[in-house]
Structure formats: C-alpha cells, structure tokens
PDB file of C-alpha atoms in Angstrom:
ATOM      1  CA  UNK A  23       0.000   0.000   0.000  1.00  0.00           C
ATOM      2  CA  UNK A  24       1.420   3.777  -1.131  1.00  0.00           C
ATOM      3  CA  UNK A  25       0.925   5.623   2.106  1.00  0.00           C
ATOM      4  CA  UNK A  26       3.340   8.385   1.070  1.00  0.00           C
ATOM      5  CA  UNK A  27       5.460  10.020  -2.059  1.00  0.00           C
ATOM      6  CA  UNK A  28       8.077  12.376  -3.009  1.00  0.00           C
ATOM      7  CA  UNK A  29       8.924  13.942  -6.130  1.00  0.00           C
ATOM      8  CA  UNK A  30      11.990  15.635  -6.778  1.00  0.00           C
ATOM      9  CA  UNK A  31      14.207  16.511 -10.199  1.00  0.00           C
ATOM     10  CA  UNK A  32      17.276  14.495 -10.673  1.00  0.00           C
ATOM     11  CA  UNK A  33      19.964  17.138 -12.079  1.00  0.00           C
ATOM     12  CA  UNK A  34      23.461  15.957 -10.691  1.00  0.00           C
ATOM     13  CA  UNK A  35      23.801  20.138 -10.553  1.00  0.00           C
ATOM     14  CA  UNK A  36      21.395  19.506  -7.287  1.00  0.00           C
ATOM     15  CA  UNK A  37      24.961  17.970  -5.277  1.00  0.00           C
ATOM     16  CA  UNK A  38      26.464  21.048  -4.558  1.00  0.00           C
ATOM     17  CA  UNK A  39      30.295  19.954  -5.518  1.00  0.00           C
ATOM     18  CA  UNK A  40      29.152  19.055  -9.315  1.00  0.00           C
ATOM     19  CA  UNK A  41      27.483  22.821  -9.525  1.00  0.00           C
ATOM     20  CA  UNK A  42      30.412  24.137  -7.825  1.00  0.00           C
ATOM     21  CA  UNK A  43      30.318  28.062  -8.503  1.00  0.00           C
ATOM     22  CA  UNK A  44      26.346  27.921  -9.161  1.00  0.00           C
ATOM     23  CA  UNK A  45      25.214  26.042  -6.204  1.00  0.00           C
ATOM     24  CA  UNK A  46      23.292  28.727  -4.471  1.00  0.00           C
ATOM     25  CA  UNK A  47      21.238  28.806  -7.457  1.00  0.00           C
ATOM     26  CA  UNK A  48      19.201  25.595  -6.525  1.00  0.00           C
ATOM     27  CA  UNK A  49      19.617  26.328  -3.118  1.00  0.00           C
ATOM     28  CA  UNK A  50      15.434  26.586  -2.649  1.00  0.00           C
ATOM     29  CA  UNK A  51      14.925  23.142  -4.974  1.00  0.00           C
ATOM     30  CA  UNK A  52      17.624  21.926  -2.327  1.00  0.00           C
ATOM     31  CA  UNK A  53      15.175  22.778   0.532  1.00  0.00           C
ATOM     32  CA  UNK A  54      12.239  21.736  -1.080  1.00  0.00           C
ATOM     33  CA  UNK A  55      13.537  17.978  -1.686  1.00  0.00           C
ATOM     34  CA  UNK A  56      14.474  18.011   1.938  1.00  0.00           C
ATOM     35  CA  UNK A  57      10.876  18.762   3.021  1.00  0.00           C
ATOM     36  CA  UNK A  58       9.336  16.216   0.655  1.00  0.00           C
ATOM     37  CA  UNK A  59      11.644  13.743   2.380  1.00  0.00           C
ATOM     38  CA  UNK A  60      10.726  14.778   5.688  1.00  0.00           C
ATOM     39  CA  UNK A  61       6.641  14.155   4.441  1.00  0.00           C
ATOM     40  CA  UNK A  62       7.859  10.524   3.513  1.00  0.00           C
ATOM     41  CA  UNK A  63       9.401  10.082   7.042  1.00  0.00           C
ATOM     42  CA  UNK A  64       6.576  11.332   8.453  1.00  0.00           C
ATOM     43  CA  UNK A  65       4.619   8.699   7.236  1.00  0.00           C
ATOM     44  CA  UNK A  66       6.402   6.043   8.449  1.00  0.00           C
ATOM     45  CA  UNK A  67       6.746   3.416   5.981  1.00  0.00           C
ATOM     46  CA  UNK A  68       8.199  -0.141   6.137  1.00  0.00           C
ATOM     47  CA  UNK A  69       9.801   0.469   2.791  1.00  0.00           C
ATOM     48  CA  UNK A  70      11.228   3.418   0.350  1.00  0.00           C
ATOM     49  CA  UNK A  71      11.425   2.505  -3.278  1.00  0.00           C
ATOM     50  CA  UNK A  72      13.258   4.903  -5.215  1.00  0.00           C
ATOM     51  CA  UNK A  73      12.461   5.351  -8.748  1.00  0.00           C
ATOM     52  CA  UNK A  74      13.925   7.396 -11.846  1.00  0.00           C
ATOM     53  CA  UNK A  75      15.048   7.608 -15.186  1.00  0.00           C
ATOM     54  CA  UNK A  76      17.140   4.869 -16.396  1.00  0.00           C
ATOM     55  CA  UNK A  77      17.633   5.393 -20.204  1.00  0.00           C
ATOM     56  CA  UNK A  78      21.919   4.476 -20.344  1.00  0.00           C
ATOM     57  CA  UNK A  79      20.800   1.085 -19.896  1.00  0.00           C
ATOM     58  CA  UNK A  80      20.655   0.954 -15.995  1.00  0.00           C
ATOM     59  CA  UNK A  81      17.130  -0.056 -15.391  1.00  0.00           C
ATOM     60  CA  UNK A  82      16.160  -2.802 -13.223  1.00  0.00           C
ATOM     61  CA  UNK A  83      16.571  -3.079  -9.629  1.00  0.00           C
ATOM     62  CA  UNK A  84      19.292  -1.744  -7.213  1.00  0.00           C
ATOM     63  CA  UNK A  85      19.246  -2.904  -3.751  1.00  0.00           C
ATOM     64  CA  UNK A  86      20.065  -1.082  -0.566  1.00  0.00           C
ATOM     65  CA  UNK A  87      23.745  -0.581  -0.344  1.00  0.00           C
ATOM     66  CA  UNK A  88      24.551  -0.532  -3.989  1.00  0.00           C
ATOM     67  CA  UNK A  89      26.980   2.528  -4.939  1.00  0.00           C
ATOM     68  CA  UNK A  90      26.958   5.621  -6.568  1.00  0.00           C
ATOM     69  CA  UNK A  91      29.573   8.301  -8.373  1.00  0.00           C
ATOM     70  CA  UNK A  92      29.718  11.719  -9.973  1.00  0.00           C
ATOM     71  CA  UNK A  93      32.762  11.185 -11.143  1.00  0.00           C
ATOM     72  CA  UNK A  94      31.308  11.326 -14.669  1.00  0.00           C
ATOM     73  CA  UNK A  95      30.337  14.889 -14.087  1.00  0.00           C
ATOM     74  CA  UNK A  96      34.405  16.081 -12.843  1.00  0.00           C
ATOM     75  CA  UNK A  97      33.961  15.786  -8.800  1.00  0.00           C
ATOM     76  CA  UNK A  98      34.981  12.816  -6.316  1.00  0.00           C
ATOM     77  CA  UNK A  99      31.655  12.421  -4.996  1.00  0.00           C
ATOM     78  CA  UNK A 100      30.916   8.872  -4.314  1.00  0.00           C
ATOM     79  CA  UNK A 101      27.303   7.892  -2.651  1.00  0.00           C
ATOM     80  CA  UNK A 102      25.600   4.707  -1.191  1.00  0.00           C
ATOM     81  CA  UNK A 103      21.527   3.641  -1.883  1.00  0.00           C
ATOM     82  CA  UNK A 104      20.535   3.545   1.891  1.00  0.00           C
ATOM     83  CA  UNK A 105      22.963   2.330   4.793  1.00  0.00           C
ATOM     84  CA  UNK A 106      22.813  -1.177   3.927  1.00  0.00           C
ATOM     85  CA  UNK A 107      25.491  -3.455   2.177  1.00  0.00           C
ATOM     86  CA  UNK A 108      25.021  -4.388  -1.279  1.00  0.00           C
ATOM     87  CA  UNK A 109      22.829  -7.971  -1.754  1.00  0.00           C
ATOM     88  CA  UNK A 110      20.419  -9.054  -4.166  1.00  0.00           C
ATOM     89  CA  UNK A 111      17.403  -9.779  -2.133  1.00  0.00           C
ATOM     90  CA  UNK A 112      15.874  -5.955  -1.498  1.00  0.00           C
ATOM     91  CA  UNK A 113      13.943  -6.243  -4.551  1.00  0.00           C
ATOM     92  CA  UNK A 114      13.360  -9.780  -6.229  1.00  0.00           C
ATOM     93  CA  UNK A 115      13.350  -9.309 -10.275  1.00  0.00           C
ATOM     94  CA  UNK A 116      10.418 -11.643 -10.514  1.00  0.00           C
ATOM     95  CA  UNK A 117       8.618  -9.689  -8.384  1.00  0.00           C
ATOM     96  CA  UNK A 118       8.129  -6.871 -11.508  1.00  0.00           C
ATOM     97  CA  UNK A 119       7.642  -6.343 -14.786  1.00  0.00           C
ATOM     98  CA  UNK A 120      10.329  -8.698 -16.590  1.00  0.00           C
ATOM     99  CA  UNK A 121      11.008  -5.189 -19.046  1.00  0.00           C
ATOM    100  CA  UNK A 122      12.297  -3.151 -16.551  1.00  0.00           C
ATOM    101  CA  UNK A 123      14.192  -5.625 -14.990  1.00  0.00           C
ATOM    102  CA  UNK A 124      16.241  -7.197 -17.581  1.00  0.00           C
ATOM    103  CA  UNK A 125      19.441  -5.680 -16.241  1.00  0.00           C
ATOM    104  CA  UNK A 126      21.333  -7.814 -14.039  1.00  0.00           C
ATOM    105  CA  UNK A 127      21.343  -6.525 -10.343  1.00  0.00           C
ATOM    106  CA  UNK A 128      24.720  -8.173  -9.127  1.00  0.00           C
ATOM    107  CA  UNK A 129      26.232  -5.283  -6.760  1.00  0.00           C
ATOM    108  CA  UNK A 130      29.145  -4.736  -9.264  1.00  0.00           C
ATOM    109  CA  UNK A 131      26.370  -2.629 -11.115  1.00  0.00           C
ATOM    110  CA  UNK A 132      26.791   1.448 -10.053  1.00  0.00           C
ATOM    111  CA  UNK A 133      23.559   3.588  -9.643  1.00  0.00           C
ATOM    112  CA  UNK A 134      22.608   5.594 -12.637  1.00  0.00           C
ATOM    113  CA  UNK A 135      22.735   9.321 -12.059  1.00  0.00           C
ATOM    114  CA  UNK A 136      18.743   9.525 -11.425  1.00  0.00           C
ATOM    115  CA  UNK A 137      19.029   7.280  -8.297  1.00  0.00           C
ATOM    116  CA  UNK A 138      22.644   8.462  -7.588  1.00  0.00           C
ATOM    117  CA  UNK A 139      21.249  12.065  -7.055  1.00  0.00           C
ATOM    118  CA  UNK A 140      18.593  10.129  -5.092  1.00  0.00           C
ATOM    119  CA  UNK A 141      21.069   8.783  -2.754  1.00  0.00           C
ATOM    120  CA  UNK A 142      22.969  11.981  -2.336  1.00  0.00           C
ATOM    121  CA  UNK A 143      19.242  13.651  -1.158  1.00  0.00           C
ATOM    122  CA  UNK A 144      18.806  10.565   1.445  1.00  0.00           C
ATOM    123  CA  UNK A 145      22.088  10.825   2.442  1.00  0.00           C
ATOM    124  CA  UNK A 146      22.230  14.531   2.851  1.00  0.00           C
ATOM    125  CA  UNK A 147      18.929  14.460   5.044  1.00  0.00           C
ATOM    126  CA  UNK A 148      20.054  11.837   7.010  1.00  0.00           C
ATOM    127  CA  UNK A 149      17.362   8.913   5.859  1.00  0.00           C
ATOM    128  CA  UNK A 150      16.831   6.214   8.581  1.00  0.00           C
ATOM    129  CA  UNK A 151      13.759   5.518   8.707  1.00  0.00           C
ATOM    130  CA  UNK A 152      13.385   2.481   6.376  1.00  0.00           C
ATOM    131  CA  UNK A 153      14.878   0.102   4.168  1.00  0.00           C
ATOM    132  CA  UNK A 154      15.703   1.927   0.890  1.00  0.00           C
ATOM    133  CA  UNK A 155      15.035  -0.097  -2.453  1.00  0.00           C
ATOM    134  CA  UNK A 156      15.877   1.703  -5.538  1.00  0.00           C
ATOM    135  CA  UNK A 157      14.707   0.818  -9.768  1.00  0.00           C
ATOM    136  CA  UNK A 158      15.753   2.261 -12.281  1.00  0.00           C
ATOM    137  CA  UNK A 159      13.118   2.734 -15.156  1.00  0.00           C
ATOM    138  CA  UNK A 160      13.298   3.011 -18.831  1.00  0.00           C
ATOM    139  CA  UNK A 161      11.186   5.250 -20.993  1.00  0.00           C
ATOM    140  CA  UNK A 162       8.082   2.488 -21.086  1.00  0.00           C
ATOM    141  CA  UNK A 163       4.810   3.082 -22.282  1.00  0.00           C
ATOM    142  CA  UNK A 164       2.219   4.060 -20.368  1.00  0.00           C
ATOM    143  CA  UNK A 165       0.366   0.448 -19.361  1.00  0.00           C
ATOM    144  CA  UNK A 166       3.526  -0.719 -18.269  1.00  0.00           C
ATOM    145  CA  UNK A 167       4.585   2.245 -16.088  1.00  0.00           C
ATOM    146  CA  UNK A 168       0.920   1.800 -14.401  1.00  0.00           C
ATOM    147  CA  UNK A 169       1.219  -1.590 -14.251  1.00  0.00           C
ATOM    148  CA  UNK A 170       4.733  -1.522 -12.524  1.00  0.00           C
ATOM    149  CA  UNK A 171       3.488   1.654 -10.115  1.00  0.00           C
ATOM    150  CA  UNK A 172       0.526  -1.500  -9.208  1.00  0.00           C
ATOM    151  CA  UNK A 173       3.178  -4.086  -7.993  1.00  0.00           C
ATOM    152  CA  UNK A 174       5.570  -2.064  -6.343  1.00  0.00           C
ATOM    153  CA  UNK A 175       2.540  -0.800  -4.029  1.00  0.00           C
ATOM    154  CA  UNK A 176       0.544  -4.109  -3.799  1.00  0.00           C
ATOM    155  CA  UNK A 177       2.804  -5.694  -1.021  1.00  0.00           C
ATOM    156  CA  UNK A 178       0.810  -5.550   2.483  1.00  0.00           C
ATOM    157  CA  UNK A 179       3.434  -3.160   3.852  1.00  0.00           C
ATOM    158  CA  UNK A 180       3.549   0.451   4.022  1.00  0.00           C
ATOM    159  CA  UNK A 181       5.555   1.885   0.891  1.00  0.00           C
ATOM    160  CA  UNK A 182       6.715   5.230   0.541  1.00  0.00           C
ATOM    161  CA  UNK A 183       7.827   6.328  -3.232  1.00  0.00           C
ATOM    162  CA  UNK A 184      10.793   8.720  -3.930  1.00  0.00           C
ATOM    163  CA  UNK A 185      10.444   9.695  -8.046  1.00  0.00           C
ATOM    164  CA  UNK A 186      12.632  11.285  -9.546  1.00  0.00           C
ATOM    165  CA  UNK A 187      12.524  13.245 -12.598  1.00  0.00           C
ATOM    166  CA  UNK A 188      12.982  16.300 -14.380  1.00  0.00           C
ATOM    167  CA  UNK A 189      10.187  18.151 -16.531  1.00  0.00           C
ATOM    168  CA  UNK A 190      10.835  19.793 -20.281  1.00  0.00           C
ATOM    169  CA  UNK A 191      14.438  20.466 -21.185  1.00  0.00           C
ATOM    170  CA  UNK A 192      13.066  22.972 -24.091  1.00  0.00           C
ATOM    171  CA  UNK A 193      12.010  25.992 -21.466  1.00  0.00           C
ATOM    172  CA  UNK A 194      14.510  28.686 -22.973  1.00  0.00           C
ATOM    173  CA  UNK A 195      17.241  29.326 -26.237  1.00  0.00           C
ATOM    174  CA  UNK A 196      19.907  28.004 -23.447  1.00  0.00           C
ATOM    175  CA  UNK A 197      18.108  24.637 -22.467  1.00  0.00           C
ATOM    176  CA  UNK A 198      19.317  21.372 -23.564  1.00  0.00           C
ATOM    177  CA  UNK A 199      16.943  20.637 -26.233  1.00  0.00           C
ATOM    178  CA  UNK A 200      16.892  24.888 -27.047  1.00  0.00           C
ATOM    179  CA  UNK A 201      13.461  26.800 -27.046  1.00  0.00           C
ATOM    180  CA  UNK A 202       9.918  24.832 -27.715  1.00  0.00           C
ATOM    181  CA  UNK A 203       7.141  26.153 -27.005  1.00  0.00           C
ATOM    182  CA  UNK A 204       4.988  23.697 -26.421  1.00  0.00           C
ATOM    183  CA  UNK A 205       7.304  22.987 -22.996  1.00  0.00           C
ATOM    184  CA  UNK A 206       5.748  25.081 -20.761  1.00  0.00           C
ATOM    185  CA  UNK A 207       2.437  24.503 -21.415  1.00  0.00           C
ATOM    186  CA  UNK A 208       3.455  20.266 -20.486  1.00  0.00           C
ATOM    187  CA  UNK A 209       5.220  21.612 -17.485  1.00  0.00           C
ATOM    188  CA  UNK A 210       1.993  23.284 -16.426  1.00  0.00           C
ATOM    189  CA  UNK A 211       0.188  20.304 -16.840  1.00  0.00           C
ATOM    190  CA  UNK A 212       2.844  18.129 -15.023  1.00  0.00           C
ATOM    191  CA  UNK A 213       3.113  20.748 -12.098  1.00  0.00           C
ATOM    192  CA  UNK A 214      -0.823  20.468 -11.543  1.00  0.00           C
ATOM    193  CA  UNK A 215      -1.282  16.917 -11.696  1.00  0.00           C
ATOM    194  CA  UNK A 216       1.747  16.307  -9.106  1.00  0.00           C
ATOM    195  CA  UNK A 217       0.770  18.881  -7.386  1.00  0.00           C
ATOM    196  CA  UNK A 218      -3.050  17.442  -6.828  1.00  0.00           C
ATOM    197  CA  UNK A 219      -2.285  13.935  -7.050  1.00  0.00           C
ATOM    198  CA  UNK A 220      -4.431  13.380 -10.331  1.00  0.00           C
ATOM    199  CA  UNK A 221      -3.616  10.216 -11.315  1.00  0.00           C
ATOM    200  CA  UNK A 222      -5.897  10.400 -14.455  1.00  0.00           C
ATOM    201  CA  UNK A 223      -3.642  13.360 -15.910  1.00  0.00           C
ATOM    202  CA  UNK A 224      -0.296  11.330 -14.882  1.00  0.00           C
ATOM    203  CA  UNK A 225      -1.827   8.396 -17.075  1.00  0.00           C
ATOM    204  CA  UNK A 226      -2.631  10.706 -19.917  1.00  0.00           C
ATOM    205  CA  UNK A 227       0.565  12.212 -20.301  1.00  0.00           C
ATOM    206  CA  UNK A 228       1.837  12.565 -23.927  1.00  0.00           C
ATOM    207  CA  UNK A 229       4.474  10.212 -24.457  1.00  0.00           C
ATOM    208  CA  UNK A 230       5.785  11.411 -27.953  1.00  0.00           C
ATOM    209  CA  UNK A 231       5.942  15.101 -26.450  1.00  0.00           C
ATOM    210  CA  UNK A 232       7.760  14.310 -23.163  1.00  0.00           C
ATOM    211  CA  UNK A 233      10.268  12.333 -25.816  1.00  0.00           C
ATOM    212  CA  UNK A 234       9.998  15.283 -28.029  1.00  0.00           C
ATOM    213  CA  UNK A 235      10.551  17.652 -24.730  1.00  0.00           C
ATOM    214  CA  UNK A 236      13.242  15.381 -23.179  1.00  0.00           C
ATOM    215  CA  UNK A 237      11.107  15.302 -20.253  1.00  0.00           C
ATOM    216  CA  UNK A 238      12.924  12.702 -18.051  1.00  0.00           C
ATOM    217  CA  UNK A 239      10.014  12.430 -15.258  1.00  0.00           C
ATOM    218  CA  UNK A 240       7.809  11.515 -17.522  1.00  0.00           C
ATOM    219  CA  UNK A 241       7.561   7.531 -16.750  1.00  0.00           C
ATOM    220  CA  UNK A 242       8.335   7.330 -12.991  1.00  0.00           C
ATOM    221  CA  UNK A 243       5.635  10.133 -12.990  1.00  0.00           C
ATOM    222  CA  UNK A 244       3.301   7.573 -14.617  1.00  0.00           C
ATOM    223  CA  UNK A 245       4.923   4.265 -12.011  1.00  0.00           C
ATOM    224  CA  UNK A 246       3.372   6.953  -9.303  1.00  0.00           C
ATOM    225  CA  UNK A 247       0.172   7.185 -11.100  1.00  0.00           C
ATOM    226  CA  UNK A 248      -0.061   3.244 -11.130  1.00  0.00           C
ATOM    227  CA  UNK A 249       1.579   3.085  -7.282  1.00  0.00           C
ATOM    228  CA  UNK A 250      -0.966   5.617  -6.230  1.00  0.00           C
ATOM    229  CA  UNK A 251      -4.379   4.044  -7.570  1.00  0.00           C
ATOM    230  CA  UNK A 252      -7.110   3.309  -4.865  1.00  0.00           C
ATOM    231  CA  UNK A 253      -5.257   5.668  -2.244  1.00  0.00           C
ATOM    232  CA  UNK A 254      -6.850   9.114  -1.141  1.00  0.00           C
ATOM    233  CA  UNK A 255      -3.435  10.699  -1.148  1.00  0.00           C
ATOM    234  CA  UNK A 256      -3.237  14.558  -1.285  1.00  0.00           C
ATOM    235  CA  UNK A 257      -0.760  16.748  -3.336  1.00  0.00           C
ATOM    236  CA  UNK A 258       1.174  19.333  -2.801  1.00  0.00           C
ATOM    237  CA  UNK A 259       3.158  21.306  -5.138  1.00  0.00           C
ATOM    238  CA  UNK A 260       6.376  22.590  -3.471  1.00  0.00           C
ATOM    239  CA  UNK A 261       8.996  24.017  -5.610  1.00  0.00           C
ATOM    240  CA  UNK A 262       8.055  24.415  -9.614  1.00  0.00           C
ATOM    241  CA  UNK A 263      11.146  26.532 -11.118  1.00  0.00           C
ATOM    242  CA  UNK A 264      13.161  26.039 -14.770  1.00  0.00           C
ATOM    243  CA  UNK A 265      16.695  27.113 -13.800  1.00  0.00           C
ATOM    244  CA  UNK A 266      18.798  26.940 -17.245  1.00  0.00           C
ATOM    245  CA  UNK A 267      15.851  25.781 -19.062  1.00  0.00           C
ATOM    246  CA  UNK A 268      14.593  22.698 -17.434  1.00  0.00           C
ATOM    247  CA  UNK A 269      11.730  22.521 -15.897  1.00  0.00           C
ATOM    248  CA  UNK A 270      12.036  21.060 -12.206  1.00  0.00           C
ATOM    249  CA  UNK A 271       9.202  20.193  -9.480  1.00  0.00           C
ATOM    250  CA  UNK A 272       8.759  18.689  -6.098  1.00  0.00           C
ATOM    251  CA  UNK A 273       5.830  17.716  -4.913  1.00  0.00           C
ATOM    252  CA  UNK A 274       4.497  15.422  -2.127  1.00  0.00           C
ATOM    253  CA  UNK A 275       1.792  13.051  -1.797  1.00  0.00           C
ATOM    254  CA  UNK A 276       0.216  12.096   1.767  1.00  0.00           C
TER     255      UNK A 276
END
C-alpha cells in the first residue's frame, strides 16, 4: 500500500560539488527535496522505493547498499543507496515487470545518475527511517509504467515512493533541447497533476511530447500514477522553477 510520495528533479547540478560556482542557485529546490523527504518520514513506511530515469541502460533493480559516483560529471563524490550493504534480495526481479528488470542486479552494477542524485538527497537528510530499495526505469509506455506503479505498491506493507525526474528540457534558447514552445504549457500540466495527485492526468501524459521535450520524469511520474491508484493521497506542489531551461518540481503526496 502507497501511504506516502516524493517527487523531486534528478539534475546531478542539485549535489552542490558538481554545480560548484552555481550552487546557491538551486539552493530553494535543495530545501524543497528536503521537506518532501521529511513528508515521507513522516509517514512512516516499512519500505522506500526509489524510482527514476534509467535510459543508459541501468534499469532494473538496485538494492540497498549498492553505490553511486559523480565522477562522470568532474567531482569525487561517491554515494551509497541507503545504509545497507550491497545484496540481491531488497527487490526480487520476478517480483516486476520482466522489461524493466532485464538488467542484471549483481552489486558490481553502479547507480545511474537519477538514483545516484537520489542517494545523495537521502544521504544529505540523514534517511533512517526504512529500508531503501531503488529501480531504475526506462522510458516504457504508459500500461507498463501503471502496471509496474501497481506491484511495487501491492505488497501488504507500508511503501513510501521517492520519483525522480525532471520536466521539459526545451524551457529557454539556453536549455538542452533549445526553445519549444509547447514545454511550458506540459510543465503546467505536469506541475498540476503532481501537485493534486491526479492520477488520471499522470496516465494521460503525452508520451511522444515528453520524448519530443526530453522530459525525463515523464515515466516514474506515470509508475506513481499506477503506485498511487485506490489511495486518497493529497498533493502538494512545493517548488516548480526552470533554472537553465529545465523545468524542475517537487511535490508530495500524503
């Protein structure tokens, strides 16, 4: 059962060592993601999946302990999923959809930077408060998103869902995938249905524009929608900014 969720963006420039100079500047998405966190602890679950954007080829499950690096991005920053050693049995493969979970989850495997920058935030917040599972999720279609949001919550155990994910990367001339202006107008859409917790919005979500837009969120947004079916959760939208052109939210559910 989903008795609580977080969503944050995933931008390694959230650690402040990788943003170096321009750290200050996501200062307030910084504090946001912190008090998201602190809703999940709040609600005392028996178990924190984390999920985000795998599309390097590191979907599948990642079990508590497994490690982390921003090395790729020029700092010595290594991270750690949880406080736990790395093992294979936090998440059994089986257990989900056999298309996410094709990857091989041996602990050799390092996080991919969605769940990396997932760590970091657990880390830097000092996360205790229950086992930490983490998946990492490729761009799926819709029905399978759902139908993956549907097992991770069907346990009988209180689950708590960290998503991460970013919105548009088209919001200015300077963004990633430059100017479009059909990104703000998606971000809108995105910001209210987090923001509310409308699941029937999250499920309608335009797959060949969030491609088109380079929105990242875009399927863990939709493993929510699935997680959250048959709950009364309420939203609220915390932080909805596009710093260098990317559109980034936090919201909670609870």
């Amino acid at each position: 059962m989903l008795v609580a969720a977080a969503v944050c963006p995933c931008p390694p420039l959230l650690v402040p060592e990788v943003a170096a100079g321009a750290a200050p500047e996501l200062d307030a998405a910084r504090a946001a993601c912190a008090d998201a966190l602190g809703v999940l602890s709040a609600a005392r679950p028996d178990r924190l999946v984390v999920v985000g954007p795998a599309e390097d080829g590191g979907h599948g499950p990642y079990p508590e302990g497994t490690p982390g690096t921003f090395r790729g991005f020029g700092v010595d920053v290594a991270v750690r999923l949880g406080r736990g050693k790395p093992d294979n049995t936090a998440m059994d493969p089986a257990a989900v959809d056999r298309s996410v979970t094709d990857a091989p989850s041996a602990p050799g495997r390092a996080l991919p930077s969605s769940l990396a920058v997932a760590a970091w935030l657990l880390e830097h917040t000092g996360w205790t408060d229950a086992p930490v599972e983490g998946l990492g999720v490729e761009p799926l279609d819709a029905a399978r998103c759902i139908r993956l949001g549907r097992e991770i919550a069907e346990p009988d155990e209180r689950v708590a869902l960290l998503v991460m994910g970013d919105a548009s990367a088209c919001r200015s001339l300077k963004a990633p995938g430059y100017l479009d202006e059909r990104a703000a107008g998606f971000d809108a859409e995105a910001a209210r249905a987090l923001g509310s917790a409308d699941i029937r919005t999250l499920k309608s979500l335009d797959i060949a524009l969030a491609q088109e837009l380079k929105a990242s969120g875009r399927a863990p947004w939709q493993v929510l929608a699935g997680a959250g079916e048959d709950t009364d959760l309420r939203g609220s939208l915390l932080y909805d900014e596009a710093p260098y052109g990317v559109g980034y939210l936090v919201a909670t559910w609870s």
